[in-house]
Coordinates of C-alpha atoms in Angstrom, one line a residue:
M1 CA -77.1 -61.9 0.2
D2 CA -78.5 -58.6 -1.8
F3 CA -76.0 -56.9 -3.6
E4 CA -75.9 -54.1 -6.4
V5 CA -73.3 -55.0 -8.3
W6 CA -71.5 -53.5 -11.6
P7 CA -73.1 -54.6 -15.0
E8 CA -69.9 -54.8 -16.6
A9 CA -68.9 -57.8 -13.9
I10 CA -72.2 -59.1 -14.9
E11 CA -71.1 -58.9 -18.2
L12 CA -67.3 -60.2 -18.2
G13 CA -69.0 -63.3 -15.9
E14 CA -71.5 -64.2 -18.7
M15 CA -68.4 -64.0 -21.5
F16 CA -66.2 -66.4 -19.7
A17 CA -69.6 -68.6 -18.7
E18 CA -69.8 -68.7 -22.3
E19 CA -66.0 -70.2 -22.8
G20 CA -66.8 -72.7 -20.0
Y21 CA -64.1 -70.2 -17.4
E22 CA -64.9 -69.4 -14.1
L23 CA -64.6 -66.0 -12.9
A24 CA -65.4 -64.1 -9.5
L25 CA -65.1 -60.6 -8.0
V26 CA -62.7 -61.2 -5.5
G27 CA -61.2 -58.9 -3.1
G28 CA -61.6 -55.2 -1.9
P29 CA -64.4 -54.9 -4.6
V30 CA -66.2 -57.2 -2.2
R31 CA -65.8 -55.7 0.9
D32 CA -66.9 -52.7 -0.5
L33 CA -70.0 -53.8 -1.5
L34 CA -70.4 -54.5 2.4
L35 CA -69.7 -51.8 3.2
H36 CA -71.8 -50.0 0.4
R37 CA -68.8 -48.3 -0.7
R38 CA -68.2 -47.7 -4.3
S39 CA -65.3 -48.7 -7.1
H40 CA -64.2 -48.5 -10.4
D41 CA -61.6 -50.5 -9.7
L42 CA -62.7 -54.5 -9.9
D43 CA -60.3 -57.6 -9.6
F44 CA -61.6 -61.1 -10.5
C45 CA -60.1 -64.3 -10.4
T46 CA -60.6 -67.4 -12.8
S47 CA -60.1 -70.6 -13.2
A48 CA -58.3 -70.1 -17.0
R49 CA -55.0 -69.4 -17.8
P50 CA -53.9 -65.8 -19.4
E51 CA -53.2 -67.3 -22.2
Q52 CA -56.9 -68.5 -22.5
F53 CA -58.8 -65.6 -21.0
E54 CA -56.5 -62.8 -23.0
P55 CA -58.8 -62.8 -26.4
I56 CA -62.0 -62.3 -23.5
L57 CA -60.7 -59.1 -21.6
R58 CA -59.5 -57.5 -24.8
R59 CA -63.4 -57.9 -27.0
W60 CA -64.9 -56.3 -23.1
G61 CA -61.9 -53.8 -22.7
H62 CA -62.0 -51.7 -25.9
D63 CA -60.6 -48.9 -24.4
G64 CA -57.4 -50.7 -23.1
F65 CA -55.7 -53.7 -22.2
W66 CA -52.1 -54.0 -19.9
D67 CA -50.3 -57.0 -19.4
M68 CA -47.6 -56.3 -16.4
G69 CA -48.7 -58.7 -14.9
R70 CA -48.5 -61.2 -17.4
K71 CA -45.5 -63.3 -15.0
F72 CA -48.0 -63.3 -12.4
G73 CA -51.3 -64.4 -13.6
T74 CA -52.4 -61.0 -14.2
L75 CA -53.8 -59.1 -17.3
G76 CA -55.5 -55.9 -17.0
A77 CA -58.6 -53.8 -19.3
M78 CA -60.2 -50.5 -19.2
R79 CA -63.6 -49.6 -20.4
R80 CA -65.3 -46.4 -20.5
R81 CA -69.1 -46.5 -19.6
P82 CA -71.3 -43.2 -21.5
D83 CA -71.1 -41.0 -18.5
G84 CA -67.2 -40.6 -19.4
T85 CA -66.1 -42.3 -16.1
E86 CA -63.8 -45.7 -16.2
V87 CA -63.7 -49.0 -15.6
Q88 CA -60.7 -50.5 -14.9
V89 CA -60.4 -54.3 -14.4
E90 CA -57.7 -57.1 -13.5
I91 CA -57.8 -60.9 -13.7
T92 CA -55.5 -63.1 -11.9
T93 CA -55.8 -66.8 -12.7
Y94 CA -56.1 -68.9 -9.7
R95 CA -52.8 -68.6 -7.7
S96 CA -50.2 -69.4 -4.5
D97 CA -47.8 -67.2 -3.5
E98 CA -45.0 -68.3 -1.8
Y99 CA -41.7 -66.7 -0.6
D100 CA -38.4 -68.0 -0.3
P101 CA -36.9 -68.0 3.2
D102 CA -33.5 -65.6 1.2
S103 CA -36.1 -63.8 -2.2
R104 CA -37.8 -60.6 -2.2
K105 CA -40.3 -61.9 -4.8
P106 CA -42.8 -64.1 -4.8
E107 CA -42.8 -67.1 -6.7
V108 CA -46.5 -67.9 -8.4
S109 CA -48.0 -71.3 -9.2
Y110 CA -51.2 -71.6 -10.3
G111 CA -54.0 -72.8 -8.1
D112 CA -57.1 -74.7 -9.1
S113 CA -60.3 -73.6 -7.5
L114 CA -61.9 -70.6 -6.2
E115 CA -61.5 -71.0 -2.4
G116 CA -57.9 -72.4 -2.6
D117 CA -57.5 -68.8 -4.0
L118 CA -59.2 -67.4 -1.2
S119 CA -56.6 -68.9 1.5
R120 CA -53.9 -66.9 0.2
R121 CA -55.2 -63.9 0.9
D122 CA -53.9 -61.7 3.2
F123 CA -56.8 -61.3 5.6
T124 CA -60.6 -62.9 5.7
V125 CA -62.0 -60.0 5.0
N126 CA -60.4 -59.7 1.5
A127 CA -60.8 -63.6 1.3
M128 CA -64.3 -63.1 0.0
A129 CA -65.5 -63.8 -3.5
L130 CA -68.7 -63.3 -6.0
R131 CA -69.1 -65.6 -8.5
V132 CA -70.2 -64.0 -11.6
P133 CA -72.9 -64.0 -13.4
D134 CA -74.9 -66.0 -10.9
L135 CA -73.8 -63.8 -8.0
E136 CA -73.6 -66.9 -5.3
F137 CA -71.4 -65.6 -2.5
V138 CA -68.0 -67.1 -1.1
D139 CA -67.0 -66.7 2.3
P140 CA -65.6 -69.5 3.1
F141 CA -63.0 -67.8 6.4
G142 CA -65.8 -65.7 8.4
G143 CA -64.9 -62.3 6.2
A144 CA -68.2 -60.8 6.2
N145 CA -68.5 -61.6 10.2
D146 CA -64.9 -60.1 11.0
L147 CA -66.0 -57.2 9.0
S148 CA -68.9 -56.3 11.2
K149 CA -66.3 -56.7 13.7
R150 CA -63.8 -54.4 12.0
V151 CA -61.4 -56.6 12.8
L152 CA -57.8 -57.9 10.5
R153 CA -57.6 -62.0 11.0
T154 CA -55.8 -63.9 8.5
P155 CA -57.6 -66.7 6.5
V156 CA -55.0 -69.5 7.7
D157 CA -52.2 -69.4 10.4
P158 CA -51.0 -65.9 10.3
R159 CA -47.5 -67.6 10.7
Q160 CA -48.2 -69.1 8.0
S161 CA -49.6 -65.8 5.8
F162 CA -46.9 -63.9 6.7
D163 CA -43.8 -66.1 5.9
D164 CA -45.8 -66.7 2.5
D165 CA -46.0 -62.9 2.1
P166 CA -44.5 -61.0 4.6
L167 CA -45.4 -57.6 3.3
R168 CA -49.1 -58.5 4.3
M169 CA -47.9 -57.5 7.8
M170 CA -47.4 -53.4 6.2
R171 CA -50.7 -54.6 5.0
A172 CA -52.1 -54.8 8.2
V173 CA -51.0 -51.5 9.5
R174 CA -52.3 -49.8 6.2
F175 CA -55.6 -51.2 6.9
V176 CA -55.7 -49.8 10.2
A177 CA -55.1 -46.6 8.5
Q178 CA -57.3 -47.3 5.7
L179 CA -60.2 -48.7 7.2
G180 CA -60.2 -48.1 10.6
F181 CA -60.0 -51.8 11.7
G182 CA -58.5 -53.3 15.0
I183 CA -55.7 -56.5 14.4
E184 CA -57.2 -59.9 15.9
P185 CA -54.5 -61.2 18.7
E186 CA -53.3 -63.9 17.4
T187 CA -52.5 -62.0 14.0
A188 CA -51.0 -58.5 15.9
E189 CA -49.1 -61.4 18.3
A190 CA -47.6 -62.9 15.0
I191 CA -47.0 -59.3 13.7
C192 CA -44.6 -58.4 16.5
T193 CA -42.8 -62.1 16.8
M194 CA -42.1 -61.9 12.6
A195 CA -41.2 -58.0 11.9
D196 CA -37.8 -58.7 11.1
R197 CA -39.1 -60.9 8.2
L198 CA -40.2 -57.7 6.3
G199 CA -36.3 -57.5 5.4
I200 CA -36.6 -59.1 2.9
V201 CA -39.4 -57.5 0.8
S202 CA -37.9 -54.9 -1.5
A203 CA -38.1 -51.1 -0.4
E204 CA -40.4 -49.9 -3.0
R205 CA -42.9 -52.5 -2.0
V206 CA -42.9 -51.2 1.8
R207 CA -42.5 -47.9 0.0
D208 CA -46.3 -48.4 -1.7
E209 CA -48.1 -49.6 1.6
L210 CA -46.7 -46.8 3.5
V211 CA -47.7 -44.0 1.1
K212 CA -51.2 -45.5 1.1
L213 CA -51.1 -45.3 5.3
L214 CA -50.6 -42.1 4.8
L215 CA -52.6 -40.9 2.6
S216 CA -55.6 -42.4 4.0
D217 CA -58.6 -41.2 6.4
R218 CA -56.5 -42.0 9.8
P219 CA -52.7 -41.3 9.6
R220 CA -51.9 -41.5 13.0
A221 CA -53.5 -44.5 13.9
G222 CA -51.7 -46.5 11.2
I223 CA -48.2 -45.4 12.1
E224 CA -49.5 -46.1 16.0
A225 CA -49.7 -49.9 14.8
F226 CA -46.7 -49.2 12.7
V227 CA -44.4 -48.4 16.0
D228 CA -46.3 -50.5 18.2
S229 CA -46.0 -53.8 16.2
G230 CA -42.3 -53.2 15.6
L231 CA -42.5 -53.0 12.0
A232 CA -40.8 -49.6 11.9
D233 CA -38.0 -50.6 14.1
V234 CA -37.3 -52.9 11.0
V235 CA -38.3 -50.4 8.1
F236 CA -38.3 -46.5 9.2
P237 CA -36.7 -47.0 13.1
E238 CA -36.2 -43.2 13.0
I239 CA -40.2 -43.1 13.9
P240 CA -40.0 -45.0 17.4
A241 CA -36.4 -43.6 18.1
L242 CA -39.1 -40.4 18.6
Q243 CA -40.6 -42.4 22.1
L244 CA -37.8 -40.4 24.1
E245 CA -37.2 -41.5 28.2
I246 CA -38.5 -39.0 30.0
D247 CA -36.9 -38.5 33.3
E248 CA -38.0 -36.8 36.7
H249 CA -35.2 -34.4 36.7
H250 CA -35.3 -33.7 32.8
R251 CA -38.5 -32.3 31.1
H252 CA -39.9 -32.0 27.6
K253 CA -42.8 -33.1 25.3
D254 CA -42.8 -36.9 24.0
V255 CA -41.7 -36.5 21.0
F256 CA -43.7 -39.4 19.3
E257 CA -46.7 -38.7 21.0
H258 CA -45.9 -34.8 19.9
T259 CA -45.6 -35.7 16.1
M260 CA -48.9 -37.8 16.1
I261 CA -50.2 -34.1 17.3
V262 CA -48.9 -32.5 14.6
I263 CA -49.3 -34.9 12.2
D264 CA -53.4 -35.3 13.0
R265 CA -53.3 -31.0 12.3
A266 CA -51.2 -30.9 9.4
V267 CA -54.1 -33.2 8.1
A268 CA -57.2 -30.2 9.4
L269 CA -55.0 -27.8 7.7
E270 CA -54.9 -29.5 4.2
T271 CA -57.5 -28.3 1.7
G272 CA -59.8 -28.8 -0.9
P273 CA -59.8 -29.7 -4.4
D274 CA -58.6 -25.7 -5.7
G275 CA -56.7 -24.7 -2.2
P276 CA -53.2 -24.5 -2.6
V277 CA -52.7 -27.7 -0.6
P278 CA -55.3 -30.3 -1.8
A279 CA -55.4 -33.1 0.8
P280 CA -54.1 -35.6 1.0
D281 CA -51.0 -34.2 0.3
L282 CA -48.2 -36.6 0.8
T283 CA -45.2 -34.3 0.8
L284 CA -46.9 -32.6 4.1
R285 CA -48.1 -35.5 5.3
L286 CA -44.6 -37.3 5.4
A287 CA -42.8 -33.9 6.7
A288 CA -44.7 -33.7 9.6
L289 CA -44.1 -37.4 10.2
M290 CA -40.5 -36.7 10.5
H291 CA -40.1 -33.1 10.8
D292 CA -39.0 -33.8 14.9
I293 CA -36.6 -37.4 13.5
G294 CA -33.3 -35.2 14.6
K295 CA -34.3 -34.6 18.2
P296 CA -32.7 -38.3 19.3
K297 CA -29.7 -37.5 17.9
T298 CA -29.5 -34.0 19.3
R299 CA -30.9 -34.1 22.8
R300 CA -28.5 -32.4 25.3
F301 CA -29.7 -32.1 28.8
E302 CA -29.0 -28.6 30.6
A303 CA -28.6 -27.1 33.9
G304 CA -32.2 -26.5 35.6
G305 CA -33.9 -29.7 34.3
K306 CA -34.1 -28.2 30.7
V307 CA -33.5 -30.0 27.2
S308 CA -32.3 -28.8 24.3
F309 CA -32.2 -30.4 20.4
H310 CA -30.3 -27.6 19.0
H311 CA -30.0 -27.9 15.4
H312 CA -32.6 -30.4 15.0
D313 CA -33.8 -29.3 12.0
A314 CA -30.7 -29.3 9.8
V315 CA -29.8 -33.1 11.3
G316 CA -33.0 -34.1 10.6
A317 CA -32.9 -32.8 7.1
K318 CA -30.2 -35.2 6.1
M319 CA -31.4 -38.0 8.3
T320 CA -34.9 -37.4 5.9
R321 CA -32.8 -37.6 3.1
K322 CA -31.4 -40.9 3.9
R323 CA -34.1 -42.8 5.0
L324 CA -36.6 -41.5 1.9
K325 CA -33.8 -42.8 -0.4
A326 CA -33.7 -45.5 1.3
L327 CA -37.5 -46.3 0.8
R328 CA -37.1 -45.2 -3.4
F329 CA -39.1 -42.2 -3.3
D330 CA -39.1 -40.2 -6.2
H331 CA -36.4 -37.7 -6.1
H332 CA -38.8 -34.6 -5.3
V333 CA -40.6 -35.7 -2.7
V334 CA -37.2 -36.8 -1.2
D335 CA -35.8 -33.0 -1.9
D336 CA -39.6 -30.9 -0.8
V337 CA -39.4 -33.2 2.2
S338 CA -36.0 -32.5 3.5
E339 CA -36.6 -29.1 2.6
L340 CA -39.6 -28.9 5.0
V341 CA -38.0 -30.4 7.7
N342 CA -35.3 -28.1 7.5
L343 CA -37.0 -24.9 7.1
H344 CA -39.9 -26.1 9.8
L345 CA -38.1 -23.7 13.2
R346 CA -37.8 -21.6 10.6
F347 CA -41.1 -18.9 11.4
H348 CA -40.0 -18.3 14.9
G349 CA -38.4 -15.7 15.6
Y350 CA -41.1 -13.8 13.9
V351 CA -43.5 -14.9 17.0
D352 CA -40.9 -12.9 19.5
E353 CA -39.8 -9.6 16.9
P354 CA -41.0 -9.3 13.7
W355 CA -39.6 -8.9 10.5
T356 CA -38.5 -6.8 8.5
D357 CA -39.7 -6.5 5.0
A358 CA -36.3 -8.0 3.7
A359 CA -37.2 -11.3 6.3
V360 CA -40.6 -11.8 4.9
R361 CA -39.1 -11.6 1.4
R362 CA -36.1 -14.3 1.8
Y363 CA -38.3 -16.1 4.2
V364 CA -41.1 -16.6 0.8
K365 CA -38.3 -17.0 -1.2
D366 CA -36.6 -20.0 0.3
A367 CA -39.9 -21.3 0.8
G368 CA -40.4 -21.4 -3.2
P369 CA -43.0 -23.8 -3.8
L370 CA -43.5 -25.0 -0.4
Y371 CA -44.3 -21.8 1.3
E372 CA -48.1 -23.4 1.7
R373 CA -47.1 -26.4 2.9
L374 CA -44.4 -24.9 5.3
N375 CA -47.0 -22.5 6.6
R376 CA -48.7 -25.7 7.2
L377 CA -46.5 -27.5 9.0
T378 CA -45.2 -24.7 10.8
R379 CA -49.0 -24.1 12.3
A380 CA -49.5 -28.2 13.0
D381 CA -46.3 -27.7 14.8
A382 CA -47.6 -25.5 17.3
T383 CA -48.9 -27.9 19.8
T384 CA -48.6 -26.1 23.1
Q385 CA -51.5 -26.5 26.0
N386 CA -50.5 -22.9 27.2
R387 CA -53.8 -20.8 25.2
R388 CA -52.0 -17.2 25.7
K389 CA -48.7 -18.6 23.8
A390 CA -51.2 -20.7 21.6
L391 CA -52.4 -17.2 20.3
V392 CA -50.0 -15.2 20.7
F393 CA -48.2 -17.6 17.8
K394 CA -51.8 -17.7 15.7
T395 CA -51.7 -14.6 15.5
A396 CA -48.1 -13.9 14.3
M397 CA -48.5 -16.3 11.4
D398 CA -52.0 -14.3 10.5
E399 CA -49.9 -11.0 10.5
M400 CA -47.4 -12.8 8.9
E401 CA -49.0 -14.1 6.0
E402 CA -51.2 -11.0 5.1
R403 CA -47.7 -9.0 4.9
V404 CA -46.9 -11.6 2.0
R405 CA -49.6 -10.7 0.5
A406 CA -49.7 -7.5 0.1
L407 CA -45.8 -7.6 -1.0
K408 CA -47.2 -10.0 -3.3
E409 CA -49.4 -7.5 -5.0
Q410 CA -46.2 -5.1 -5.2
E411 CA -43.9 -7.7 -6.7
D412 CA -43.5 -11.5 -8.0
F413 CA -41.8 -12.9 -5.2
N414 CA -41.4 -16.3 -7.7
A415 CA -39.6 -13.7 -10.0
I416 CA -37.0 -11.4 -8.0
R417 CA -33.7 -11.1 -9.6
P418 CA -30.8 -8.7 -8.7
D419 CA -31.9 -5.6 -10.2
L420 CA -28.8 -5.7 -12.8
N421 CA -28.0 -9.6 -14.3
G422 CA -24.5 -11.2 -14.9
N423 CA -23.4 -9.7 -18.3
E424 CA -24.5 -6.6 -17.2
I425 CA -22.8 -7.1 -13.8
M426 CA -19.6 -8.4 -16.1
Q427 CA -19.7 -5.3 -18.4
E428 CA -20.0 -2.6 -15.4
L429 CA -16.8 -4.0 -13.8
G430 CA -15.3 -5.4 -16.7
L431 CA -14.7 -8.7 -14.8
E432 CA -14.7 -11.5 -17.4
P433 CA -16.5 -14.8 -15.8
G434 CA -15.7 -16.3 -12.6
P435 CA -15.7 -16.6 -9.1
Q436 CA -16.2 -12.3 -8.4
V437 CA -19.0 -12.5 -10.7
G438 CA -21.2 -14.7 -8.7
A439 CA -20.0 -13.0 -5.5
A440 CA -21.2 -10.1 -6.8
Y441 CA -24.0 -11.4 -8.4
R442 CA -25.1 -12.8 -4.5
H443 CA -24.6 -8.9 -3.1
M444 CA -26.9 -7.8 -5.6
L445 CA -30.0 -10.3 -4.4
D446 CA -29.3 -9.6 -1.2
Y447 CA -29.2 -6.2 -1.5
R448 CA -32.8 -6.6 -3.8
L449 CA -34.2 -8.7 -1.0
D450 CA -33.4 -6.2 1.2
N451 CA -34.5 -3.2 -0.2
G452 CA -37.6 -4.3 -2.5
P453 CA -37.6 -2.7 -6.6
V454 CA -34.7 -0.2 -6.9
G455 CA -34.2 2.3 -9.9
R456 CA -30.9 1.6 -12.2
E457 CA -29.1 3.9 -10.6
E458 CA -29.1 3.0 -7.4
A459 CA -28.3 -0.7 -8.1
L460 CA -25.0 0.4 -10.1
A461 CA -24.3 2.6 -7.7
E462 CA -24.5 -0.3 -5.2
L463 CA -22.6 -2.5 -6.9
H464 CA -19.8 -0.2 -7.0
R465 CA -19.8 0.1 -3.5
W466 CA -19.3 -3.3 -3.1
Y467 CA -17.0 -4.1 -5.4
D468 CA -14.7 -1.2 -4.4
A469 CA -14.8 -2.2 -1.0
Q470 CA -13.5 -6.0 -1.7
Q471 CA -10.4 -4.6 -3.3
Q472 CA -9.6 -3.0 -0.3

């Protein structure tokens, strides 16, 4: 088989061979070679123990070295090419991972052969290797054939594989999203029957797989596989809960199907690297996934066959915060996604009756740095098949955005403050710091949002008018 292999891989292979050790390129880089995709991150496995190959790797990786994975038999290094690009490598001793039934972390034991190491990998398409420097292709489990068929299958019995490392089930649905592959029936059946086993895996590891899925080219396909497999019931039950039953008397959109469409539309609305929401955007994609998770809790059957979901935005925001915290997302992601869910219906009132300039200012001020994402989420959420309604909505959103651009030319929304600051309010009213000053400040901020910039004299007059009214 003809390969165009990284020169760095050949060089490392020669360095290991000189010391009497085996070295092979494994996993994703080999798979990507066959898919004609290139990567600057290379994974290897070796017959040498970490303490034996560390000196070799340090000599090769003169621009960086790390050993955070030492307890798992893994060391890494980095080298810069003359053109400035970086090549990162990680090398792991032949190994075998197993899970204790009650443990959240794999137990590592070293192996003694490449074929044995490949047998413990997640899927056959990742269980191929290329020995270096001789370029011998090793494929004991038919990975190249599965790759051509675009199918995911485990090298050994799937029940054994998923019992050894349950996170492999999450990797399966992630690869559906990343590679566009299907899951082989026996492997899919094992995932469905063993989904509960995912519960022993740490939230952080599950989160990392979910993030990779969402940032892929096909997040919808991955989420659908995540739900169909039963894995979502274990770690993200709010998503399958969107599959609400619909009867002949009470009709509403299929909320899960609607959510999948919103994800597709949100991805399409992301921008290039120089745009306001560069693709792929995790915050926008999470918000698209979670924007309606409050609907199951708020569904009410109304007269005439209608169904309502009053306050599902506020309820969904609380549910979003709770779930993302449980999955150990960074606090800023939790805050931003929850706020987008909370605000995702805010624009709809504009469609019925265009806002005043004050209302437009409030919308932008409340959205803050999420303004561009919020507009894209709102557009993505407008999935009506009624062409007239769709056109009315788009026209209203275009108009509102144009008004925002015009207002921003007059004033900096991010810097909107009352015309009087707290010290000026205290001095003018003769107040000491306390709740009254805060109430006065909030009123003057509201006045500023309602009226735009006003002069100092007008602001002082409004302050005294408000304060006098409070004393009555």
